[in-house]
Coordinates of C-alpha atoms in Angstrom, one line a residue:
M1 CA -167.2 57.8 26.1
R2 CA -167.5 56.6 29.7
K3 CA -170.7 54.8 28.7
K4 CA -169.0 53.0 25.9
I5 CA -166.1 52.0 28.2
L6 CA -168.6 50.8 30.8
L7 CA -170.4 48.7 28.1
L8 CA -167.0 47.1 27.2
V9 CA -166.4 46.2 30.8
L10 CA -169.9 44.7 31.1
L11 CA -169.3 42.8 27.8
L12 CA -166.0 41.4 29.2
I13 CA -167.8 40.3 32.4
L14 CA -170.5 38.6 30.4
C15 CA -168.0 36.8 28.1
F16 CA -165.9 35.7 31.1
F17 CA -169.0 34.2 32.8
A18 CA -170.1 32.6 29.5
G19 CA -166.6 31.1 29.1
I20 CA -167.0 29.4 32.5
L21 CA -170.6 28.4 32.0
L22 CA -170.5 26.9 28.5
G23 CA -168.6 24.0 27.2
S24 CA -168.8 20.3 26.4
V25 CA -170.1 19.7 29.9
P26 CA -173.2 21.8 30.6
L27 CA -173.4 23.8 33.8
S28 CA -176.3 25.8 35.2
P29 CA -175.7 29.5 36.0
W30 CA -176.7 29.0 39.6
N31 CA -174.3 26.1 40.0
V32 CA -171.5 28.2 38.6
L33 CA -172.2 31.1 41.0
R34 CA -172.2 28.7 44.0
C35 CA -168.9 27.2 42.9
L36 CA -167.4 30.7 42.3
A37 CA -168.6 31.7 45.8
G38 CA -166.8 28.7 47.4
Y39 CA -169.7 26.3 47.9
D40 CA -170.0 22.7 46.8
K41 CA -166.2 22.1 47.0
E42 CA -166.6 18.4 46.7
S43 CA -168.7 18.5 43.5
T44 CA -167.5 17.7 40.0
A45 CA -168.6 21.2 38.8
Y46 CA -166.4 22.9 41.4
V47 CA -163.3 20.9 40.3
L48 CA -164.1 21.5 36.6
I49 CA -164.6 25.3 37.1
H50 CA -161.5 25.9 39.3
T51 CA -159.0 23.6 37.6
V52 CA -160.1 23.9 33.9
R53 CA -162.4 26.7 33.0
L54 CA -161.3 29.5 35.3
P55 CA -157.6 29.3 34.3
R56 CA -158.6 28.9 30.7
A57 CA -160.8 32.0 30.9
A58 CA -158.1 33.9 32.6
G59 CA -155.6 32.8 30.0
A60 CA -158.0 34.0 27.2
C61 CA -158.4 37.4 28.9
L62 CA -154.7 37.9 29.1
A63 CA -154.1 36.7 25.5
G64 CA -156.7 39.1 24.1
T65 CA -155.5 42.0 26.2
G66 CA -151.9 41.4 25.2
L67 CA -152.3 40.9 21.5
A68 CA -154.8 43.7 21.0
T69 CA -152.6 46.2 22.9
A70 CA -149.5 45.0 21.1
G71 CA -151.4 45.5 17.8
V72 CA -152.2 49.1 18.6
L73 CA -148.6 49.8 19.7
L74 CA -147.1 48.3 16.5
Q75 CA -149.5 50.3 14.3
Y76 CA -148.3 53.5 16.0
V77 CA -144.6 52.5 15.7
M78 CA -144.8 51.3 12.1
N79 CA -147.2 54.1 11.1
N80 CA -149.2 51.3 9.4
S81 CA -152.8 50.4 10.2
L82 CA -152.2 46.9 8.8
A83 CA -149.4 46.1 11.3
S84 CA -150.2 43.5 14.0
P85 CA -148.2 40.7 15.8
N86 CA -149.1 38.1 13.2
T87 CA -149.1 40.2 10.0
I88 CA -145.5 41.4 10.5
G89 CA -144.2 38.2 12.0
V90 CA -143.8 39.1 15.7
N91 CA -145.8 36.0 16.7
S92 CA -143.7 33.7 14.5
G93 CA -140.5 35.2 16.0
A94 CA -141.7 34.5 19.5
G95 CA -142.8 31.0 18.5
F96 CA -139.4 30.2 16.9
A97 CA -137.6 31.5 20.0
V98 CA -139.8 29.3 22.2
M99 CA -139.0 26.2 20.1
L100 CA -135.3 27.0 20.0
A101 CA -135.2 27.5 23.7
L102 CA -136.9 24.1 24.3
L103 CA -134.4 22.5 21.9
L104 CA -131.3 24.0 23.5
G105 CA -132.7 23.7 27.1
N106 CA -133.7 20.0 26.8
G107 CA -137.4 20.8 27.2
Q108 CA -137.0 23.1 30.2
V109 CA -140.0 25.5 30.3
S110 CA -139.0 27.9 33.0
F111 CA -137.4 30.4 30.6
I112 CA -140.0 30.2 27.8
P113 CA -141.6 33.7 28.5
A114 CA -138.1 35.3 28.3
A115 CA -137.3 33.5 25.1
A116 CA -140.7 34.5 23.6
F117 CA -140.1 38.1 24.4
L118 CA -136.6 38.1 22.9
G119 CA -137.9 36.4 19.7
A120 CA -140.7 38.9 19.4
L121 CA -138.4 41.9 20.0
A122 CA -135.8 40.7 17.5
T123 CA -138.5 40.2 14.8
S124 CA -140.0 43.6 15.6
L125 CA -136.6 45.3 15.2
A126 CA -135.9 43.4 12.0
I127 CA -139.1 44.4 10.4
F128 CA -138.8 48.0 11.5
G129 CA -135.2 48.0 10.1
V130 CA -136.4 46.7 6.7
A131 CA -139.1 49.4 6.6
Y132 CA -136.6 52.1 7.5
M133 CA -133.9 51.0 5.0
A134 CA -136.3 50.5 2.2
D135 CA -139.6 52.5 2.1
S136 CA -142.1 52.6 4.8
S137 CA -145.1 51.8 2.7
R138 CA -147.8 49.4 3.9
T139 CA -146.9 46.9 1.1
T140 CA -143.2 46.8 2.1
I141 CA -143.9 46.1 5.8
I142 CA -146.5 43.5 5.2
L143 CA -144.5 41.7 2.5
A144 CA -141.4 41.8 4.9
G145 CA -143.6 40.3 7.6
I146 CA -144.9 37.5 5.4
T147 CA -141.4 36.7 4.3
V148 CA -140.0 36.6 7.9
S149 CA -143.0 34.6 9.1
S150 CA -142.5 32.0 6.4
F151 CA -138.9 31.7 7.3
L152 CA -139.5 31.4 11.0
N153 CA -142.4 28.9 10.6
A154 CA -140.0 26.8 8.6
G155 CA -137.6 27.0 11.5
I156 CA -140.3 25.9 13.9
N157 CA -141.1 22.9 11.9
T158 CA -137.4 22.0 11.4
I159 CA -136.8 22.1 15.2
K160 CA -139.8 19.8 15.8
I161 CA -138.5 17.3 13.2
L162 CA -135.0 17.5 14.8
D163 CA -136.4 16.8 18.3
T164 CA -139.7 15.0 18.4
D165 CA -139.6 14.9 22.2
I166 CA -140.2 18.6 22.6
S167 CA -143.1 19.0 25.0
V168 CA -145.2 21.2 22.7
N169 CA -148.1 20.0 20.6
L170 CA -146.9 21.6 17.3
T171 CA -150.4 21.6 15.7
S172 CA -152.0 23.4 18.6
F173 CA -149.0 25.7 18.9
M174 CA -149.0 26.8 15.3
I175 CA -152.8 27.3 15.2
G176 CA -153.1 28.8 18.7
S177 CA -155.1 27.1 21.4
L178 CA -156.1 27.7 25.0
S179 CA -156.8 24.0 25.8
G180 CA -155.2 22.6 28.9
I181 CA -154.0 25.9 30.3
T182 CA -153.3 25.9 34.1
Y183 CA -152.6 28.7 36.6
E184 CA -148.9 27.7 36.5
D185 CA -148.8 28.3 32.7
I186 CA -150.1 31.8 32.9
K187 CA -148.5 33.0 36.2
A188 CA -145.3 34.5 34.9
P189 CA -146.6 35.5 31.4
G190 CA -149.7 37.1 33.0
A191 CA -147.6 39.2 35.5
A192 CA -145.5 40.4 32.6
I193 CA -148.5 41.2 30.4
L194 CA -150.2 43.2 33.2
A195 CA -147.0 45.1 34.0
A196 CA -146.5 45.9 30.3
L197 CA -150.1 47.0 30.0
L198 CA -149.9 49.3 33.0
T199 CA -146.7 50.8 31.6
T200 CA -148.3 51.3 28.2
L201 CA -151.3 53.1 29.8
L202 CA -148.9 55.5 31.5
L203 CA -147.3 56.3 28.1
T204 CA -150.4 57.2 26.2
R205 CA -149.3 60.8 25.7
S206 CA -146.0 59.7 24.2
V207 CA -147.9 57.2 21.9
N208 CA -150.2 60.0 20.7
V209 CA -147.3 62.4 20.0
L210 CA -145.4 59.6 18.1
G211 CA -148.6 59.1 16.0
L212 CA -148.3 62.7 14.8
G213 CA -145.1 61.8 12.8
D214 CA -141.4 61.9 13.6
D215 CA -140.9 65.5 12.6
I216 CA -143.7 66.9 14.7
A217 CA -142.7 64.6 17.6
R218 CA -139.1 66.0 17.5
S219 CA -140.4 69.5 17.4
L220 CA -142.3 68.8 20.6
G221 CA -139.1 67.7 22.3
M222 CA -139.5 63.9 22.0
H223 CA -136.5 61.6 21.6
V224 CA -138.2 59.6 18.9
P225 CA -135.8 56.6 18.6
A226 CA -135.8 56.0 22.4
V227 CA -139.6 56.2 22.6
R228 CA -140.1 54.0 19.6
L229 CA -137.7 51.4 21.2
V230 CA -139.6 51.4 24.5
I231 CA -142.9 50.9 22.7
L232 CA -141.4 48.1 20.6
I233 CA -140.2 46.4 23.8
L234 CA -143.6 46.7 25.4
A235 CA -145.3 45.3 22.3
S236 CA -142.8 42.4 22.2
I237 CA -143.5 41.6 25.9
L238 CA -147.2 41.6 25.3
A239 CA -147.2 39.5 22.2
G240 CA -144.3 37.2 23.2
C241 CA -145.8 36.3 26.6
V242 CA -149.1 35.3 25.0
V243 CA -147.3 33.1 22.5
S244 CA -145.4 31.4 25.3
Y245 CA -148.5 29.7 26.6
A246 CA -151.2 30.1 23.9
G247 CA -149.3 29.6 20.7
L248 CA -149.6 31.6 17.5
L249 CA -153.1 33.1 17.9
S250 CA -153.7 35.3 14.9
F251 CA -155.5 38.5 13.9
V252 CA -156.5 39.7 17.4
G253 CA -154.1 42.6 17.1
L254 CA -155.5 43.5 13.7
V255 CA -159.2 43.1 14.0
V256 CA -159.7 44.6 17.5
P257 CA -157.8 47.9 17.1
H258 CA -159.6 48.6 13.8
I259 CA -163.0 48.1 15.5
C260 CA -162.0 50.3 18.5
R261 CA -160.8 53.0 16.2
R262 CA -164.2 53.1 14.6
L263 CA -165.9 53.3 18.0
F264 CA -163.4 55.4 20.0
G265 CA -161.2 57.3 17.6
N266 CA -157.4 57.5 17.4
D267 CA -156.7 59.0 20.9
A268 CA -154.4 56.4 22.6
R269 CA -155.8 57.4 26.0
Y270 CA -159.0 55.6 25.0
L271 CA -157.9 53.4 22.1
L272 CA -155.4 51.4 24.2
P273 CA -157.6 50.5 27.2
C274 CA -160.6 49.9 25.0
S275 CA -158.6 47.6 22.7
A276 CA -157.4 45.7 25.8
L277 CA -161.0 45.2 27.0
L278 CA -162.5 44.2 23.6
G279 CA -159.5 42.0 22.8
A280 CA -160.1 40.0 26.0
S281 CA -163.8 39.6 25.1
F282 CA -162.9 38.6 21.5
V283 CA -160.6 35.8 22.6
L284 CA -163.0 34.6 25.3
T285 CA -165.8 34.4 22.7
C286 CA -163.7 32.6 20.1
D287 CA -162.5 30.1 22.7
M288 CA -166.1 29.5 24.0
L289 CA -167.5 29.1 20.5
G290 CA -164.8 26.6 19.7
R291 CA -165.9 24.4 22.6
V292 CA -169.6 24.7 22.0
L293 CA -170.1 24.6 18.2
F294 CA -168.7 21.1 17.7
A295 CA -169.1 19.7 21.2
P296 CA -167.9 17.2 22.4
F297 CA -165.1 18.0 19.9
E298 CA -163.2 21.2 20.3
L299 CA -162.1 23.6 17.6
P300 CA -159.0 25.6 18.7
A301 CA -159.6 29.3 19.2
G302 CA -157.0 30.2 16.6
V303 CA -159.0 28.5 13.8
L304 CA -162.0 30.7 14.5
M305 CA -159.8 33.8 14.7
S306 CA -158.4 32.9 11.3
F307 CA -161.9 32.5 9.8
I308 CA -162.8 36.0 11.1
G309 CA -159.4 37.7 10.6
G310 CA -158.6 36.4 7.1
P311 CA -161.6 38.1 5.3
F312 CA -161.2 41.1 7.6
F313 CA -157.5 41.5 6.5
L314 CA -158.5 41.1 2.8
Y315 CA -161.2 43.8 3.3
L316 CA -158.7 46.2 4.8
L317 CA -156.3 45.6 1.9
L318 CA -159.0 46.2 -0.7
K319 CA -160.1 49.3 1.2
K320 CA -156.6 50.8 1.2
K321 CA -156.5 50.3 -2.5
G322 CA -159.8 52.0 -2.9
G323 CA -161.3 48.8 -4.4
R324 CA -159.4 49.3 -7.6
R325 CA -157.4 46.8 -9.5
V326 CA -153.7 47.3 -9.1
N327 CA -151.4 46.5 -12.1
A328 CA -148.3 44.5 -11.2

């Protein structure tokens, strides 16, 4: 297990370096290393690395870590392996709250992370409430998420029409993009993501017990509603803060946890940190490929994630049904 985790760490380092090295403007590995070490401060490469590519790579790492960890937590809370920030509408809830905050706050961006968190949390609670009041089947939760997402996305578009001066590129926001990210953009969300991640890693035992089912968890002395609420809050912080600066990146919280389950099992002590590491590498890779494949044009990272995540989600749905046709 330690060797696998070490490989994930090495993969993340490699992807991070590739994210700095590759792009529409080619750089040599030696030049990148010199600039990272503090040399050639007057060069164009130094300015490019420290003002564009480093903050972008850091933002991609935080986005992958936050969304992948949030996906694992939501799957435990909902007891549904298909749950993720985008499939149950958490991302859309955070996005709607961001747009609403910009509308009501006359474009002020200082409280965007808080608004994104509240929107994500409200959506999480709403979906969980629907699943609790109806039945907790996978179909119910996913259909509720699709319905809520459609409603919230309509709200986002309505707000943009009402106020065309909102300082958000709606197309990039809806797709999810890491273009133009600065250190100032990720400072507050990054601190919240790291704090939520650390708290989550301290609660792995509770997450494992919750995964055993409510009855067993209660028999072991757990206060299930309180633990579930705490985990929902942590997942909302993680997903909401990513949305606040990167937009509606999709499928990270679905694809990465499933891959990690295959590699590391269901033990949250390993699943959570490994999902965080692989999620960071996944987003870094998608962002880097988006810059390289069609250079000098750029494909937003969210587009590549949808190309990967859409078929993967379909595969999971068919797998859950055993590959059989289901009569309506």
